[in-house]
Tab-separated table of N, CA and C in Angstrom:
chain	number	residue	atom	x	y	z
D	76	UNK	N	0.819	-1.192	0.000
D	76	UNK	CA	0.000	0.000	0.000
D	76	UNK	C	0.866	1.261	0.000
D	77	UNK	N	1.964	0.774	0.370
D	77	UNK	CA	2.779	2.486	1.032
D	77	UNK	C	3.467	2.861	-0.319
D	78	UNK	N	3.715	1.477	-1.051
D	78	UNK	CA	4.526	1.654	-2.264
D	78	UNK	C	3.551	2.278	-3.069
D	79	UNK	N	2.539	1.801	-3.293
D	79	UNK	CA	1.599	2.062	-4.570
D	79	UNK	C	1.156	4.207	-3.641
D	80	UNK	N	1.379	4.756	-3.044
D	80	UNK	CA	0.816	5.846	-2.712
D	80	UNK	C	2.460	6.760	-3.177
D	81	UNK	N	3.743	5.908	-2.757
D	81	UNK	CA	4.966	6.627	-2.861
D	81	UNK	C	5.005	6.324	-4.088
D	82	UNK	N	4.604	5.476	-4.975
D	82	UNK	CA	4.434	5.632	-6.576
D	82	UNK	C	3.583	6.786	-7.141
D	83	UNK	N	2.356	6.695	-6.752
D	83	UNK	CA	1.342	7.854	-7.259
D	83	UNK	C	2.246	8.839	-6.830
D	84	UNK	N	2.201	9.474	-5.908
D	84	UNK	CA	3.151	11.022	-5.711
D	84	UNK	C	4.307	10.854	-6.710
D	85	UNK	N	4.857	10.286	-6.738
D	85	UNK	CA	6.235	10.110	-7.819
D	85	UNK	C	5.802	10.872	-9.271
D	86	UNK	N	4.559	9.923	-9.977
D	86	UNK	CA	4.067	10.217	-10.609
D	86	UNK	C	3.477	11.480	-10.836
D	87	UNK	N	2.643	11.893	-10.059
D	87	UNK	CA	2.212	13.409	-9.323
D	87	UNK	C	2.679	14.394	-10.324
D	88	UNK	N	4.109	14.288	-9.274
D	88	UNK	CA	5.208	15.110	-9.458
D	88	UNK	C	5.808	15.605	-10.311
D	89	UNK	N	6.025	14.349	-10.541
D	89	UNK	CA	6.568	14.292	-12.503
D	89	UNK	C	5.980	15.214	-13.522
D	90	UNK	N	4.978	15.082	-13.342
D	90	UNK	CA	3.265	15.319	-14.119
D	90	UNK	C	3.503	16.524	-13.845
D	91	UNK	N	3.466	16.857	-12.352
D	91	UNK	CA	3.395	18.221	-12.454
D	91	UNK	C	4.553	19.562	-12.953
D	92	UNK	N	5.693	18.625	-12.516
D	92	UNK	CA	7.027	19.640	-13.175
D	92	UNK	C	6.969	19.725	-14.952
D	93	UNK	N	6.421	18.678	-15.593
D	93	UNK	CA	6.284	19.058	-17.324
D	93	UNK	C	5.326	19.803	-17.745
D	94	UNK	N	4.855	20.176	-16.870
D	94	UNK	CA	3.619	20.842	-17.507
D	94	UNK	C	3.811	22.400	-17.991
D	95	UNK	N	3.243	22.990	-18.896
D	95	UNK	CA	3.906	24.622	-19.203
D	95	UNK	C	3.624	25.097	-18.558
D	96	UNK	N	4.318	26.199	-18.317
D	96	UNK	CA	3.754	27.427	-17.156
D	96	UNK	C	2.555	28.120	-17.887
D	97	UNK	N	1.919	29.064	-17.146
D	97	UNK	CA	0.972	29.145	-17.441
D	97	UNK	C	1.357	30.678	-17.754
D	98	UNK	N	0.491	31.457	-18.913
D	98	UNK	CA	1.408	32.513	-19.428
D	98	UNK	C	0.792	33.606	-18.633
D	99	UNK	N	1.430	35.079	-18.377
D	99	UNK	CA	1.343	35.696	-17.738
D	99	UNK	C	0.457	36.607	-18.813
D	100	UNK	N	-0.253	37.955	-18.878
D	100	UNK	CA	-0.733	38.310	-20.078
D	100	UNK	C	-0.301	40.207	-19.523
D	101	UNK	N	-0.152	40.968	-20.844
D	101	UNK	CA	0.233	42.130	-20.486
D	101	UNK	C	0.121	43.282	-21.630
D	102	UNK	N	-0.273	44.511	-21.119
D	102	UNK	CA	-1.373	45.379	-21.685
D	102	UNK	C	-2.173	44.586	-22.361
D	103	UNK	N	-2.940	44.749	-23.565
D	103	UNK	CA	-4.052	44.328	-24.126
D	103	UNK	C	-4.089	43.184	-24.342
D	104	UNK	N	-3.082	42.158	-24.713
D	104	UNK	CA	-3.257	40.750	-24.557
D	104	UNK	C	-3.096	40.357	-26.040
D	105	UNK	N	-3.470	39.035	-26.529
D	105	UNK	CA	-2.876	39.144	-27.580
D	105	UNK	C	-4.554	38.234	-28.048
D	106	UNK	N	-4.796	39.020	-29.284
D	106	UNK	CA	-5.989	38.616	-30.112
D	106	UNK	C	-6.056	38.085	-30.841
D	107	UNK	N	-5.303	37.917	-31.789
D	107	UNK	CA	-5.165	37.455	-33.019
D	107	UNK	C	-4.380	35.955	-33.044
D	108	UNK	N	-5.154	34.957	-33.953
D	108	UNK	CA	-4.729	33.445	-33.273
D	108	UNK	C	-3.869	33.130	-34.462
D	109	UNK	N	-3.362	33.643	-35.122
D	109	UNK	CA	-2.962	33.237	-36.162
D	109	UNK	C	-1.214	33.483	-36.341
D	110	UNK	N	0.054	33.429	-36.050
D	110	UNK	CA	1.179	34.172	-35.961
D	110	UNK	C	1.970	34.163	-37.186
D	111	UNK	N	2.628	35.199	-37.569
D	111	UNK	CA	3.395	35.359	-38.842
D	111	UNK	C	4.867	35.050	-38.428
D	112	UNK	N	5.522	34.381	-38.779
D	112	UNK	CA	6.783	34.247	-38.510
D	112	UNK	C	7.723	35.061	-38.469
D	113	UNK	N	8.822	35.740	-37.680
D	113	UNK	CA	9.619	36.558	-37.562
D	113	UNK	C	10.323	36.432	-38.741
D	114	UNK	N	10.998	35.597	-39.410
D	114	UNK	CA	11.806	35.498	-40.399
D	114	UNK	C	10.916	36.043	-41.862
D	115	UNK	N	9.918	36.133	-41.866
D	115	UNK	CA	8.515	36.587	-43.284
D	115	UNK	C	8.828	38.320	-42.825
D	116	UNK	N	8.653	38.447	-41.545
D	116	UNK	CA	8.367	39.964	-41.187
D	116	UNK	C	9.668	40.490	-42.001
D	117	UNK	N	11.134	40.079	-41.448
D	117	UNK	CA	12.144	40.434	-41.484
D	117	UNK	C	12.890	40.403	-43.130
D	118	UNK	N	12.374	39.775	-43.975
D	118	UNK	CA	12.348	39.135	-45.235
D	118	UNK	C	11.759	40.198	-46.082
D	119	UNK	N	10.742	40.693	-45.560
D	119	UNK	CA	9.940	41.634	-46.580
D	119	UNK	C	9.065	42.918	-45.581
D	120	UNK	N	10.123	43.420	-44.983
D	120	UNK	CA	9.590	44.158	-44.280
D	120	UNK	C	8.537	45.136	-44.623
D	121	UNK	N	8.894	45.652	-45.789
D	121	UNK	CA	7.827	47.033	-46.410
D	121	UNK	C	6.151	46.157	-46.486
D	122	UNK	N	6.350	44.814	-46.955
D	122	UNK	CA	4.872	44.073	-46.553
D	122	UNK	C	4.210	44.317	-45.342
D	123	UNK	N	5.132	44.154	-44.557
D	123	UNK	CA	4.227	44.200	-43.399
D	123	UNK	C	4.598	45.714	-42.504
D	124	UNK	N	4.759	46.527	-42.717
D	124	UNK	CA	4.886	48.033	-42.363
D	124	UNK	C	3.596	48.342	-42.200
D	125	UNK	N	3.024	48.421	-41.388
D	125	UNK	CA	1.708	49.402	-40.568
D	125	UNK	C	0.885	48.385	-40.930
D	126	UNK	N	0.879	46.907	-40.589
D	126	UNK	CA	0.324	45.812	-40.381
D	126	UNK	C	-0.056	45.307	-38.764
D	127	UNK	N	-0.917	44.795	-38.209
D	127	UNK	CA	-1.398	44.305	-37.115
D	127	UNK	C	-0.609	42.649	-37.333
D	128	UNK	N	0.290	42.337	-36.397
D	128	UNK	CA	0.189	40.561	-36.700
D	128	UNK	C	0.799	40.662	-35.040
D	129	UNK	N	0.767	39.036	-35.371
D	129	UNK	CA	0.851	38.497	-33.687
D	129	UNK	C	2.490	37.116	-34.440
D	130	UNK	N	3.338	37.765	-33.619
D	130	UNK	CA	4.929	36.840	-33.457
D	130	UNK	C	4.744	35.761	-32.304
D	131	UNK	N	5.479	35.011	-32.658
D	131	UNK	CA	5.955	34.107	-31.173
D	131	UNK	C	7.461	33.720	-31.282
D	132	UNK	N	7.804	33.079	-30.336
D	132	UNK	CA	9.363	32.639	-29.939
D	132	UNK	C	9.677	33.310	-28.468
D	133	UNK	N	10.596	33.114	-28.778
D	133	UNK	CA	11.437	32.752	-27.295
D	133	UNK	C	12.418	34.087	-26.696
D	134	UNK	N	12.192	34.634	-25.222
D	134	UNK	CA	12.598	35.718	-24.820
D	134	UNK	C	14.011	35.548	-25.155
D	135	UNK	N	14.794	36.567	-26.336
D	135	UNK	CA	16.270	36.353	-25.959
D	135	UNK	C	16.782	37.543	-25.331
D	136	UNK	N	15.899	38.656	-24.986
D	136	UNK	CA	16.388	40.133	-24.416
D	136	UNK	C	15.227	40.533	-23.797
D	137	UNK	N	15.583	41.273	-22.506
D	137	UNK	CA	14.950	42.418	-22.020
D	137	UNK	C	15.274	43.523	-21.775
D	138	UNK	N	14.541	44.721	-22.146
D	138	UNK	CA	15.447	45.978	-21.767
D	138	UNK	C	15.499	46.319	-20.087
D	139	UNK	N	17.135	46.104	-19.957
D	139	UNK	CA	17.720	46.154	-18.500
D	139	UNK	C	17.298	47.276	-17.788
D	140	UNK	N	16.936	48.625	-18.552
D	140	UNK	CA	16.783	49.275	-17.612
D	140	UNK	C	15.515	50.062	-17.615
D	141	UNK	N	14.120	49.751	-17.981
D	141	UNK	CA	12.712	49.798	-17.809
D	141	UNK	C	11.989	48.571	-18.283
D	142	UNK	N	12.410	47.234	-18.629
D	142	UNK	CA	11.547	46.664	-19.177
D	142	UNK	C	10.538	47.593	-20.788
D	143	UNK	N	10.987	48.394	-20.911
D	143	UNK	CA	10.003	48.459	-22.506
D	143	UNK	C	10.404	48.070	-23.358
D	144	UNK	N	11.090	46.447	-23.634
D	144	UNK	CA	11.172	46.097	-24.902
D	144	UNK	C	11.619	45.104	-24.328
D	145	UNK	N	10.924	44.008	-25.493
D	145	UNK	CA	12.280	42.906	-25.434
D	145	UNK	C	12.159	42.109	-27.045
D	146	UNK	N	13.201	41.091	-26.811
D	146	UNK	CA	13.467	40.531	-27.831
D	146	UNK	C	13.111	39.117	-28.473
D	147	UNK	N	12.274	39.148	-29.332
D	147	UNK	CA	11.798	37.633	-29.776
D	147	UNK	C	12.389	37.361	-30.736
D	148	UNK	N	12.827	35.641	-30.315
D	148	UNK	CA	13.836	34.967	-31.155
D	148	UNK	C	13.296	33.524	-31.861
D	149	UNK	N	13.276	33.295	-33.175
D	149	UNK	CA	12.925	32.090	-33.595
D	149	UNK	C	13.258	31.733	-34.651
D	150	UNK	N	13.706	30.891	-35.048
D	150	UNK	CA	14.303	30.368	-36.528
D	150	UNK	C	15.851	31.038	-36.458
D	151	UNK	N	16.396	31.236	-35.150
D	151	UNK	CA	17.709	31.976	-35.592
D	151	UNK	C	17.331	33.725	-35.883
D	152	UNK	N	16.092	33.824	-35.627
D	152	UNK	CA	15.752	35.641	-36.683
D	152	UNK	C	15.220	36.150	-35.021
D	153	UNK	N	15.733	37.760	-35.267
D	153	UNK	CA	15.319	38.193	-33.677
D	153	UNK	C	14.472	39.339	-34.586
D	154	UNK	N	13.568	39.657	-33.289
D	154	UNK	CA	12.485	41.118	-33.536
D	154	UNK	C	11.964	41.384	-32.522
D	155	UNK	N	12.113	42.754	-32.200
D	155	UNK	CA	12.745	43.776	-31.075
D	155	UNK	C	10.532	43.749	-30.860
D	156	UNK	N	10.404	44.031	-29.539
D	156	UNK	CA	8.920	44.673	-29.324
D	156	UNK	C	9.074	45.523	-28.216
D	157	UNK	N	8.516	46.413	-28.624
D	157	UNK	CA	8.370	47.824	-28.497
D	157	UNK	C	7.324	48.375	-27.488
D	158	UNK	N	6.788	48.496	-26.348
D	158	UNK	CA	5.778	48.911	-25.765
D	158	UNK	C	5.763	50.474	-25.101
D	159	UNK	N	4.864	51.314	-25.046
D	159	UNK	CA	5.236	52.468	-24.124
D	159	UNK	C	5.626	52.471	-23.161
D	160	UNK	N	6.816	53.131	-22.789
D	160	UNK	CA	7.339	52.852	-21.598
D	160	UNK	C	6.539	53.231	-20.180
D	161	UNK	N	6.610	52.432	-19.128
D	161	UNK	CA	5.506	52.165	-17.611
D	161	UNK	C	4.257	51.843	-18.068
D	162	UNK	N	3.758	51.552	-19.248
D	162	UNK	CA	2.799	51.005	-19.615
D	162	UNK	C	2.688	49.634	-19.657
D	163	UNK	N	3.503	49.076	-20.251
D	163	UNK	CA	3.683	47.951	-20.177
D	163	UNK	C	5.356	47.599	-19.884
D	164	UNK	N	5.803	46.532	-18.822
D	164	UNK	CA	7.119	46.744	-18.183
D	164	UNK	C	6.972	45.302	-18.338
D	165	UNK	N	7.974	44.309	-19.144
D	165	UNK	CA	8.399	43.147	-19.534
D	165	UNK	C	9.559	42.753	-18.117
D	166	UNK	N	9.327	41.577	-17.463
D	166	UNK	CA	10.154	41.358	-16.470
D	166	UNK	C	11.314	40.910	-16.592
D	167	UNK	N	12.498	41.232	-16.112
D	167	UNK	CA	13.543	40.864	-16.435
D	167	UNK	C	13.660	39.067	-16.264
D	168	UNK	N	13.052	38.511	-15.713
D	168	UNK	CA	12.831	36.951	-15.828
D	168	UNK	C	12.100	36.333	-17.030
D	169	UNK	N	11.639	37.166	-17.449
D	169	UNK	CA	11.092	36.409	-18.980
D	169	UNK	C	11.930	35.795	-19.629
D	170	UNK	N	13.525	36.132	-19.508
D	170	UNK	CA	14.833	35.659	-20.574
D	170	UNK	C	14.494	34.524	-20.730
D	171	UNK	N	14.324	33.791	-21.582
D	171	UNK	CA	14.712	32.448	-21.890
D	171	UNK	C	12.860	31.906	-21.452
D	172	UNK	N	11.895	32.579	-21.393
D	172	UNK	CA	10.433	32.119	-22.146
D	172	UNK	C	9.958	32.139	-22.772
D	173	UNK	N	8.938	31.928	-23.278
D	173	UNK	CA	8.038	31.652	-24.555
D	173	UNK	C	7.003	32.662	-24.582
D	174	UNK	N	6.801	33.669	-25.735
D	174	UNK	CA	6.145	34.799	-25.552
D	174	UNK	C	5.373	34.645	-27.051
D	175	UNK	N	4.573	35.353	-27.028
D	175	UNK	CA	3.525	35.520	-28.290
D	175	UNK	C	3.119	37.217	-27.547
D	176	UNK	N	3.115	38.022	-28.685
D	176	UNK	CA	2.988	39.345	-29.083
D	176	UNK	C	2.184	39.708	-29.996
D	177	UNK	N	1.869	40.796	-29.833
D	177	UNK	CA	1.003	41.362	-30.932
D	177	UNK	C	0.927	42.806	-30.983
D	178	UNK	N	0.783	43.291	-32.093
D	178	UNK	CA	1.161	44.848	-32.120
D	178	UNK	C	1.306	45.019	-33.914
D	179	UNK	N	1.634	46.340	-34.279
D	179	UNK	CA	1.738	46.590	-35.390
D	179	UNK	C	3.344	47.302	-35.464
D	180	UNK	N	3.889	46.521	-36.824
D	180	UNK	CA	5.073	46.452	-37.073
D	180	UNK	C	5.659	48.308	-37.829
D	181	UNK	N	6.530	48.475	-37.228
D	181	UNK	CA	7.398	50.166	-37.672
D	181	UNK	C	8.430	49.554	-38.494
D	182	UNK	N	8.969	50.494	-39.895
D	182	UNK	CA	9.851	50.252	-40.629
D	182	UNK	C	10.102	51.060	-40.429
D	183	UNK	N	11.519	51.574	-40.211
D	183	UNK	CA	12.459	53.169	-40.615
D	183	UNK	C	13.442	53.040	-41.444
D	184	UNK	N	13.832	53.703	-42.326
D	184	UNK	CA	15.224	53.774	-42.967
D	184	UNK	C	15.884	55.073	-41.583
D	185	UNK	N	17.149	54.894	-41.718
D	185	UNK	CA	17.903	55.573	-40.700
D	185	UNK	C	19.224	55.717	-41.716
D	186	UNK	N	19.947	57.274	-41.270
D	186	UNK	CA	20.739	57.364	-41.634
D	186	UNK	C	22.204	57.095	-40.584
D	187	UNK	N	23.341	56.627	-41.295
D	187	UNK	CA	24.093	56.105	-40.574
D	187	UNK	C	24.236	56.104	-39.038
D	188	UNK	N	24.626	57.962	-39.007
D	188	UNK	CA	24.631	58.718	-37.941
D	188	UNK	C	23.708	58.258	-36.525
D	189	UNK	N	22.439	58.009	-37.274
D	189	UNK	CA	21.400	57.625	-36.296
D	189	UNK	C	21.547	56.194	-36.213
D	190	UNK	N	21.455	55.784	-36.861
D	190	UNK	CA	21.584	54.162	-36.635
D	190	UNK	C	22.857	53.919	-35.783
D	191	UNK	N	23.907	54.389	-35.990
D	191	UNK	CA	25.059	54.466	-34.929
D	191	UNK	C	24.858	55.169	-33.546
D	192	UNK	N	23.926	56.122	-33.377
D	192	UNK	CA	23.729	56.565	-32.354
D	192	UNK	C	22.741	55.768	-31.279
D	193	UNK	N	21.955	55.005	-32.328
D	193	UNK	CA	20.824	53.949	-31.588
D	193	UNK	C	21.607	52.667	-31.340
D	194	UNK	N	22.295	52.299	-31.558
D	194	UNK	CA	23.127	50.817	-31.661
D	194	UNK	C	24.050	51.234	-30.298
D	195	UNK	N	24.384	52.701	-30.324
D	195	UNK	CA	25.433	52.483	-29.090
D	195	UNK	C	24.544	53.142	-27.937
D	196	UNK	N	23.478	53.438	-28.227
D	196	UNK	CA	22.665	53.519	-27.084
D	196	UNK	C	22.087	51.999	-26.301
D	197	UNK	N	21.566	51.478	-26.898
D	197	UNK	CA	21.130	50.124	-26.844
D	197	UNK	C	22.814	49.472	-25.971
D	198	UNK	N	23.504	49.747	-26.652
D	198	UNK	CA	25.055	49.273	-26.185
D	198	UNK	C	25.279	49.412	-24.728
D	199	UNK	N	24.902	50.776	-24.342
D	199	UNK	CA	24.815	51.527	-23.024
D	199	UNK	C	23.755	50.939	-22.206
D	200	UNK	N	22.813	50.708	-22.414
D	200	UNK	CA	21.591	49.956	-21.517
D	200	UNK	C	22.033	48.780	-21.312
D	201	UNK	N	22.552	48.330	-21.869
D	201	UNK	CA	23.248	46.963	-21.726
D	201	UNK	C	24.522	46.512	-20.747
D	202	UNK	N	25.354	47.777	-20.491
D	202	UNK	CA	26.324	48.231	-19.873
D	202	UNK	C	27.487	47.189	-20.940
D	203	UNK	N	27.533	47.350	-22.279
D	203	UNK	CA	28.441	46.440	-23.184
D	203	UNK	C	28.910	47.491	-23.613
D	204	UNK	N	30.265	47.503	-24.341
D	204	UNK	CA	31.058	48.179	-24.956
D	204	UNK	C	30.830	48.480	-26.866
D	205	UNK	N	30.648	49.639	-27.216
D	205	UNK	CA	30.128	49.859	-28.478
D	205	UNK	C	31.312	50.373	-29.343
D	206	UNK	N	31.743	49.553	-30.634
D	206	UNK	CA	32.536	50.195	-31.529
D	206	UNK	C	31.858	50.416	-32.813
D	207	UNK	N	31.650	51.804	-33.093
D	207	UNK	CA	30.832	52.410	-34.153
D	207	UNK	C	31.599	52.059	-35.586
D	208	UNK	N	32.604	51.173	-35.589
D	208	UNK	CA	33.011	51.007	-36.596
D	208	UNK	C	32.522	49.584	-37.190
D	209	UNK	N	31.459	48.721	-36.467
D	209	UNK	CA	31.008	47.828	-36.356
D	209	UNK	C	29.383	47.908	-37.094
D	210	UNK	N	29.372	49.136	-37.266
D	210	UNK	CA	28.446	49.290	-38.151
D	210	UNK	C	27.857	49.036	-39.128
D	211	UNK	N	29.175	49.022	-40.163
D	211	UNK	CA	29.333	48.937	-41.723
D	211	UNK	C	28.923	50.015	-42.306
D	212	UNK	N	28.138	49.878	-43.739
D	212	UNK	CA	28.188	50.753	-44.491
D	212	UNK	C	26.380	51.139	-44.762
D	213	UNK	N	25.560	50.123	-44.251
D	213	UNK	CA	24.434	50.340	-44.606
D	213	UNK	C	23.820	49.442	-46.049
D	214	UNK	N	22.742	49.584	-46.526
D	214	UNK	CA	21.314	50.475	-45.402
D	214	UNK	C	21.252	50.350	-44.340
D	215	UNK	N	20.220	51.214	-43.651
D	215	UNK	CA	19.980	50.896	-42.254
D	215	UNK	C	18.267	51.109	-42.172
D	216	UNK	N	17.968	49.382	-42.023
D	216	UNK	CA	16.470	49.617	-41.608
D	216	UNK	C	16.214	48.752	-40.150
D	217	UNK	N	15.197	49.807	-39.528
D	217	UNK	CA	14.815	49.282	-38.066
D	217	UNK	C	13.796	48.902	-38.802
D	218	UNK	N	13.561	47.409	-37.960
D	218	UNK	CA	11.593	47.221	-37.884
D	218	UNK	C	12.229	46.332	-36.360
D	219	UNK	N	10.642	47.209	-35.863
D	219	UNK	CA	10.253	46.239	-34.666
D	219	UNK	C	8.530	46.373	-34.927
D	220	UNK	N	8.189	45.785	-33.639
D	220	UNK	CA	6.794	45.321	-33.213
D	220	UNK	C	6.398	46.212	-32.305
D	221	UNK	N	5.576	47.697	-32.490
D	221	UNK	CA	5.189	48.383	-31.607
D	221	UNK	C	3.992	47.351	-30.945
D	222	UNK	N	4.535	47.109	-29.895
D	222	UNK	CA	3.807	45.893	-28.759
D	222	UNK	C	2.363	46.672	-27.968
D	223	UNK	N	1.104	46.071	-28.094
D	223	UNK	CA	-0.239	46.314	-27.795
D	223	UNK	C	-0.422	45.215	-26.336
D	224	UNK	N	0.093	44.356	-26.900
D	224	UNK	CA	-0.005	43.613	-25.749
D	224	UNK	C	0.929	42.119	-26.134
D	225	UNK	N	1.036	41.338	-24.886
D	225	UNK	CA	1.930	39.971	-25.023
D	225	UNK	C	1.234	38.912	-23.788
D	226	UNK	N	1.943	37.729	-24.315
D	226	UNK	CA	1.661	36.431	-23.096
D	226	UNK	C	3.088	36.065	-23.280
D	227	UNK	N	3.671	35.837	-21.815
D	227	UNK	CA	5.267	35.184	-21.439
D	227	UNK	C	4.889	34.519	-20.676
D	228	UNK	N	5.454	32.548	-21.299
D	228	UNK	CA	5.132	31.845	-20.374
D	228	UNK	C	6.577	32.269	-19.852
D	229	UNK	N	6.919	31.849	-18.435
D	229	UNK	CA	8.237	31.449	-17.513
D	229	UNK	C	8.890	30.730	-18.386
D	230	UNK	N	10.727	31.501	-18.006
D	230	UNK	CA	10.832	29.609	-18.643
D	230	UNK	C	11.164	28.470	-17.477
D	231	UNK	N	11.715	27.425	-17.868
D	231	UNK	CA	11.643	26.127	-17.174
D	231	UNK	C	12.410	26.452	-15.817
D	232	UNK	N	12.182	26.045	-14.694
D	232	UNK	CA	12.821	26.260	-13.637
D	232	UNK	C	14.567	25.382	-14.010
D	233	UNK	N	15.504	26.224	-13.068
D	233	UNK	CA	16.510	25.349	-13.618
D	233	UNK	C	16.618	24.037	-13.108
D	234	UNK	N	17.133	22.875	-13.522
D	234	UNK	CA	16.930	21.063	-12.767
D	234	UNK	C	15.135	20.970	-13.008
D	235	UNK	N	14.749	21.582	-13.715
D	235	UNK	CA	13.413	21.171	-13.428
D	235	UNK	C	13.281	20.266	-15.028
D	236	UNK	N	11.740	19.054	-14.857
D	236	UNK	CA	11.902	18.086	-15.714
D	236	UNK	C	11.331	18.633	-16.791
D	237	UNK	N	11.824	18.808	-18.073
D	237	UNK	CA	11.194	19.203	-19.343
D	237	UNK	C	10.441	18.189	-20.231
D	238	UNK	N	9.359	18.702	-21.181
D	238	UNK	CA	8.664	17.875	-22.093
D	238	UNK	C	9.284	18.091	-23.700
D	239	UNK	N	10.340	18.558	-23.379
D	239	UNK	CA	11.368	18.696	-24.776
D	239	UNK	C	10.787	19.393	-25.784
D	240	UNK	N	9.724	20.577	-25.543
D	240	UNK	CA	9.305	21.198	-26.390
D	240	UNK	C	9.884	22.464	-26.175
């Protein structure tokens, strides 16, 4: 009897550490069930310039020093989301969760100057070291995801048991 109850809990347990976290939701939430892939956005950006779509992938950045942005990563392709700042404040623990976004996408052309001035700003929030010669030569186009709203699941506790997804 004692075995078959220290089995069930075993089991329990198990069960319960694979399971996904459950996603957190922030400003407006995300509506749209359908997601466009970061690598399509990034591919043909002027397509989707002052478009509504909903991204997913995986937290690879947060901005260190307000939370208004972070970074979704998938297929190897990153895209920056954008929220008003104290409006919506992305937690610095999201790194390394699973987020779905939604918002409408900004294209800019930028001239060097600026694009060098935004790259070593970003550099500075980061507290990393910026060489403007790392630039190159251009074009220079920003697109991000002016962010309406998002869901971040957690990611996996560390030692904790995964379902390999």
């Amino acid at each position: 009897m004692n075995v078959r109850i220290l089995l069930l809990t075993a089991v329990l347990t198990t069960a319960t550490l694979t399971l996904p976290a459950a996603a957190e939701s922030y400003g407006e939430g995300v509506e749209l069930t359908e997601s466009t892939p970061i690598a399509a956005i990034l591919d043909a950006p002027q397509s989707f310039a002052g478009k509504r779509v909903r991204v997913e992938g995986e937290v690879a950045d947060v901005c260190p020093a307000a939370g208004c942005w972070m970074v979704l990563a998938d297929a190897g392709r990153e895209l920056r989301v954008k929220v008003e700042d104290g409006v919506i404040v992305f937690p610095q623990t999201a790194r390394g969760g699973k987020a779905v976004a939604e918002g409408v996408i900004e294209v800019k052309s930028m001239s060097r100057e600026d694009y060098t001035s935004w790259q070593a700003h970003l550099a500075e929030e980061k507290g990393e070291a910026f060489d403007a010669a790392s630039v190159g030569d251009g074009p220079f186009l920003f697109v991000q995801l002016r962010g309406t709203g998002a869901e971040i699941s957690a990611p996996p506790a560390a030692g904790a048991a995964s379902d390999g997804r």
